[in-house]
PDB file of C-alpha atoms in Angstrom:
ATOM      1  CA  MET A 282      66.393 139.122  75.666  1.00 48.00           C
ATOM      2  CA  GLU A 283      68.554 138.570  72.590  1.00 55.00           C
ATOM      3  CA  GLU A 284      71.594 138.041  74.803  1.00 55.00           C
ATOM      4  CA  ALA A 285      69.715 135.394  76.804  1.00 52.00           C
ATOM      5  CA  ILE A 286      68.693 133.567  73.626  1.00 55.00           C
ATOM      6  CA  GLN A 287      72.257 133.709  72.337  1.00 56.00           C
ATOM      7  CA  ILE A 288      73.633 132.326  75.594  1.00 54.00           C
ATOM      8  CA  LEU A 289      71.083 129.496  75.704  1.00 55.00           C
ATOM      9  CA  THR A 290      71.730 128.654  72.061  1.00 64.00           C
ATOM     10  CA  ALA A 291      75.477 128.744  72.644  1.00 64.00           C
ATOM     11  CA  GLN A 292      75.081 126.435  75.637  1.00 64.00           C
ATOM     12  CA  LYS A 293      72.998 123.991  73.592  1.00 68.00           C
ATOM     13  CA  VAL A 294      75.505 123.995  70.722  1.00 67.00           C
ATOM     14  CA  ARG A 295      78.420 123.572  73.129  1.00 66.00           C
ATOM     15  CA  GLU A 296      76.767 120.584  74.796  1.00 67.00           C
ATOM     16  CA  LEU A 297      76.059 118.956  71.440  1.00 64.00           C
ATOM     17  CA  LEU A 298      79.608 119.514  70.223  1.00 65.00           C
ATOM     18  CA  THR A 299      81.026 118.141  73.466  1.00 66.00           C
ATOM     19  CA  LEU A 300      78.805 115.061  73.246  1.00 62.00           C
ATOM     20  CA  CYS A 301      80.084 114.443  69.727  1.00 57.00           C
ATOM     21  CA  GLY A 302      83.679 114.915  70.855  1.00 58.00           C
ATOM     22  CA  ILE A 303      84.116 118.021  68.728  1.00 59.00           C
ATOM     23  CA  GLY A 304      85.558 121.219  70.085  1.00 58.00           C
ATOM     24  CA  ASP A 305      86.129 122.328  73.628  1.00 58.00           C
ATOM     25  CA  ARG A 306      83.958 123.940  76.263  1.00 58.00           C
ATOM     26  CA  SER A 307      84.985 127.491  75.353  1.00 64.00           C
ATOM     27  CA  ASP A 308      82.158 129.945  74.664  1.00 67.00           C
ATOM     28  CA  GLU A 309      84.116 132.378  72.503  1.00 71.00           C
ATOM     29  CA  PRO A 310      84.036 130.540  69.145  1.00 70.00           C
ATOM     30  CA  ILE A 311      80.320 129.960  69.529  1.00 65.00           C
ATOM     31  CA  LYS A 312      79.638 133.572  70.529  1.00 69.00           C
ATOM     32  CA  GLN A 313      81.637 134.827  67.536  1.00 71.00           C
ATOM     33  CA  HIS A 314      79.641 132.579  65.220  1.00 70.00           C
ATOM     34  CA  ILE A 315      76.334 133.753  66.690  1.00 70.00           C
ATOM     35  CA  LEU A 316      77.298 137.409  66.319  1.00 73.00           C
ATOM     36  CA  GLY A 317      78.024 136.758  62.636  1.00 75.00           C
ATOM     37  CA  ILE A 318      74.568 135.355  61.887  1.00 74.00           C
ATOM     38  CA  SER A 319      72.293 137.740  60.009  1.00 76.00           C
ATOM     39  CA  ASN A 320      68.811 138.579  61.244  1.00 77.00           C
ATOM     40  CA  PHE A 321      67.283 136.776  58.242  1.00 79.00           C
ATOM     41  CA  ASP A 322      69.249 133.588  58.977  1.00 78.00           C
ATOM     42  CA  ALA A 323      68.337 133.735  62.662  1.00 76.00           C
ATOM     43  CA  ILE A 324      64.619 134.068  61.881  1.00 81.00           C
ATOM     44  CA  TYR A 325      64.876 131.226  59.367  1.00 82.00           C
ATOM     45  CA  ALA A 326      66.538 129.028  62.009  1.00 79.00           C
ATOM     46  CA  VAL A 327      63.797 129.791  64.538  1.00 79.00           C
ATOM     47  CA  LYS A 328      61.052 129.057  61.980  1.00 84.00           C
ATOM     48  CA  LYS A 329      62.744 125.803  60.999  1.00 83.00           C
ATOM     49  CA  ASP A 330      63.119 124.788  64.645  1.00 81.00           C
ATOM     50  CA  ASN A 331      59.424 125.520  65.289  1.00 82.00           C
ATOM     51  CA  ALA A 332      58.393 123.509  62.212  1.00 83.00           C
ATOM     52  CA  LEU A 333      60.483 120.556  63.367  1.00 82.00           C
ATOM     53  CA  PHE A 334      58.914 120.796  66.814  1.00 84.00           C
ATOM     54  CA  VAL A 335      55.394 120.766  65.340  1.00 84.00           C
ATOM     55  CA  SER A 336      56.176 117.783  63.125  1.00 83.00           C
ATOM     56  CA  LYS A 337      57.571 115.902  66.125  1.00 84.00           C
ATOM     57  CA  ALA A 338      54.421 116.724  68.116  1.00 84.00           C
ATOM     58  CA  MET A 339      52.256 115.452  65.254  1.00 86.00           C
ATOM     59  CA  GLN A 340      54.273 112.232  65.097  1.00 86.00           C
ATOM     60  CA  SER A 341      53.880 111.789  68.856  1.00 85.00           C
ATOM     61  CA  ARG A 342      50.103 112.232  68.617  1.00 83.00           C
ATOM     62  CA  TYR A 343      49.981 109.690  65.798  1.00 87.00           C
ATOM     63  CA  ASN A 344      51.966 107.228  67.908  1.00 88.00           C
ATOM     64  CA  GLU A 345      49.598 107.829  70.823  1.00 88.00           C
ATOM     65  CA  THR A 346      46.700 106.453  68.774  1.00 88.00           C
ATOM     66  CA  ALA A 347      48.139 102.969  69.403  1.00 92.00           C
ATOM     67  CA  TYR A 348      48.676 103.401  73.148  1.00 94.00           C
ATOM     68  CA  TRP A 349      45.123 102.483  74.155  1.00 94.00           C
ATOM     69  CA  ASP A 350      45.337  99.206  72.228  1.00 94.00           C
ATOM     70  CA  ILE A 351      48.590  98.413  74.055  1.00 95.00           C
ATOM     71  CA  ILE A 352      46.960  99.274  77.389  1.00 95.00           C
ATOM     72  CA  MET A 353      43.951  97.051  76.660  1.00 95.00           C
ATOM     73  CA  LYS A 354      46.224  94.127  75.763  1.00 95.00           C
ATOM     74  CA  GLY A 355      47.974  94.648  79.096  1.00 93.00           C
ATOM     75  CA  ALA A 356      44.610  94.849  80.864  1.00 94.00           C
ATOM     76  CA  LYS A 357      43.682  91.393  79.573  1.00 94.00           C
ATOM     77  CA  LEU A 358      46.690  89.978  81.430  1.00 93.00           C
ATOM     78  CA  LEU A 359      45.584  91.398  84.801  1.00 92.00           C
ATOM     79  CA  ASP A 360      43.395  89.580  87.321  1.00 90.00           C
ATOM     80  CA  PRO A 361      40.671  92.021  88.464  1.00 88.00           C
ATOM     81  CA  ALA A 362      40.252  90.193  91.774  1.00 88.00           C
ATOM     82  CA  LYS A 363      43.850  90.917  92.787  1.00 89.00           C
ATOM     83  CA  LEU A 364      43.797  94.626  91.965  1.00 86.00           C
ATOM     84  CA  PRO A 365      43.415  97.314  94.627  1.00 82.00           C
ATOM     85  CA  THR A 366      40.237  99.360  94.759  1.00 80.00           C
ATOM     86  CA  ALA A 367      40.195 102.125  92.163  1.00 71.00           C
ATOM     87  CA  MET A 368      41.005 105.566  93.511  1.00 70.00           C
ATOM     88  CA  GLY A 369      40.108 108.948  92.153  1.00 68.00           C
ATOM     89  CA  ARG A 370      36.975 110.213  90.480  1.00 73.00           C
ATOM     90  CA  LEU A 371      34.282 107.887  89.239  1.00 78.00           C
ATOM     91  CA  ASP A 372      34.386 107.755  85.475  1.00 84.00           C
ATOM     92  CA  ASP A 373      33.676 105.342  82.664  1.00 87.00           C
ATOM     93  CA  PHE A 374      36.960 103.425  83.071  1.00 90.00           C
ATOM     94  CA  THR A 375      37.153 100.090  84.835  1.00 89.00           C
ATOM     95  CA  THR A 376      39.591  99.341  87.629  1.00 90.00           C
ATOM     96  CA  VAL A 377      41.521  97.082  85.263  1.00 93.00           C
ATOM     97  CA  GLU A 378      41.811  99.849  82.647  1.00 93.00           C
ATOM     98  CA  LYS A 379      42.985 102.314  85.286  1.00 92.00           C
ATOM     99  CA  HIS A 380      45.596  99.914  86.638  1.00 93.00           C
ATOM    100  CA  ALA A 381      46.791  98.910  83.150  1.00 95.00           C
ATOM    101  CA  THR A 382      47.137 102.588  82.242  1.00 95.00           C
ATOM    102  CA  LYS A 383      49.198 103.261  85.365  1.00 94.00           C
ATOM    103  CA  ILE A 384      51.498 100.320  84.593  1.00 94.00           C
ATOM    104  CA  PHE A 385      51.921 101.493  80.989  1.00 96.00           C
ATOM    105  CA  MET A 386      52.667 105.054  82.083  1.00 95.00           C
ATOM    106  CA  GLU A 387      55.264 103.911  84.619  1.00 95.00           C
ATOM    107  CA  GLU A 388      57.021 101.724  82.055  1.00 94.00           C
ATOM    108  CA  ALA A 389      56.870 104.407  79.347  1.00 93.00           C
ATOM    109  CA  GLY A 390      58.251 107.095  81.666  1.00 92.00           C
ATOM    110  CA  TYR A 391      55.153 109.279  82.024  1.00 92.00           C
ATOM    111  CA  GLY A 392      54.294 111.063  85.260  1.00 93.00           C
ATOM    112  CA  ILE A 393      51.762 109.020  87.218  1.00 91.00           C
ATOM    113  CA  SER A 394      49.858 111.574  89.261  1.00 92.00           C
ATOM    114  CA  TYR A 395      46.127 110.868  89.436  1.00 90.00           C
ATOM    115  CA  ALA A 396      45.343 113.919  87.316  1.00 91.00           C
ATOM    116  CA  ASN A 397      47.859 112.928  84.637  1.00 93.00           C
ATOM    117  CA  GLN A 398      46.605 109.338  84.566  1.00 93.00           C
ATOM    118  CA  ARG A 399      43.040 110.563  84.112  1.00 92.00           C
ATOM    119  CA  ARG A 400      44.050 113.017  81.375  1.00 93.00           C
ATOM    120  CA  CYS A 401      46.110 110.438  79.486  1.00 94.00           C
ATOM    121  CA  ARG A 402      43.446 107.723  79.778  1.00 94.00           C
ATOM    122  CA  ARG A 403      40.838 110.001  78.245  1.00 94.00           C
ATOM    123  CA  LEU A 404      43.185 111.278  75.529  1.00 93.00           C
ATOM    124  CA  TRP A 405      44.510 107.878  74.490  1.00 94.00           C
ATOM    125  CA  ARG A 406      41.104 106.220  74.394  1.00 94.00           C
ATOM    126  CA  ARG A 407      39.643 109.078  72.349  1.00 92.00           C
ATOM    127  CA  LEU A 408      42.570 108.986  69.920  1.00 90.00           C
ATOM    128  CA  PHE A 409      42.147 105.220  69.593  1.00 91.00           C
ATOM    129  CA  GLU A 410      38.410 105.540  68.929  1.00 90.00           C
ATOM    130  CA  MET A 411      38.813 108.184  66.203  1.00 86.00           C
TER     131      MET A 411
END
């Protein structure tokens, strides 16, 4: 397990260094550096990485509170008469809201399966209403 983590970490570091134009694609310098890291430093790095991940997730959730407002502004620009019939489960969302959500998700790079659209619609509206 530790070897797998070291290899994945080495790969990540190598890719970052290559993107920055620093170093070569050799694994040896990275492996030597990893072997020299103490257990305490490794645990600290993992804890720091987890904390950064959590803070990024919190920032994303905060940003998502504005998504429903953006979707509703987009919905106002749509003509309900020209939209296709709503598909999926009956819920408390209008056809215009469903279509505006799908357009937003496509443009923002989210997956647009019916289940994901339904999940995101509910989440974003609830976050907006909080």
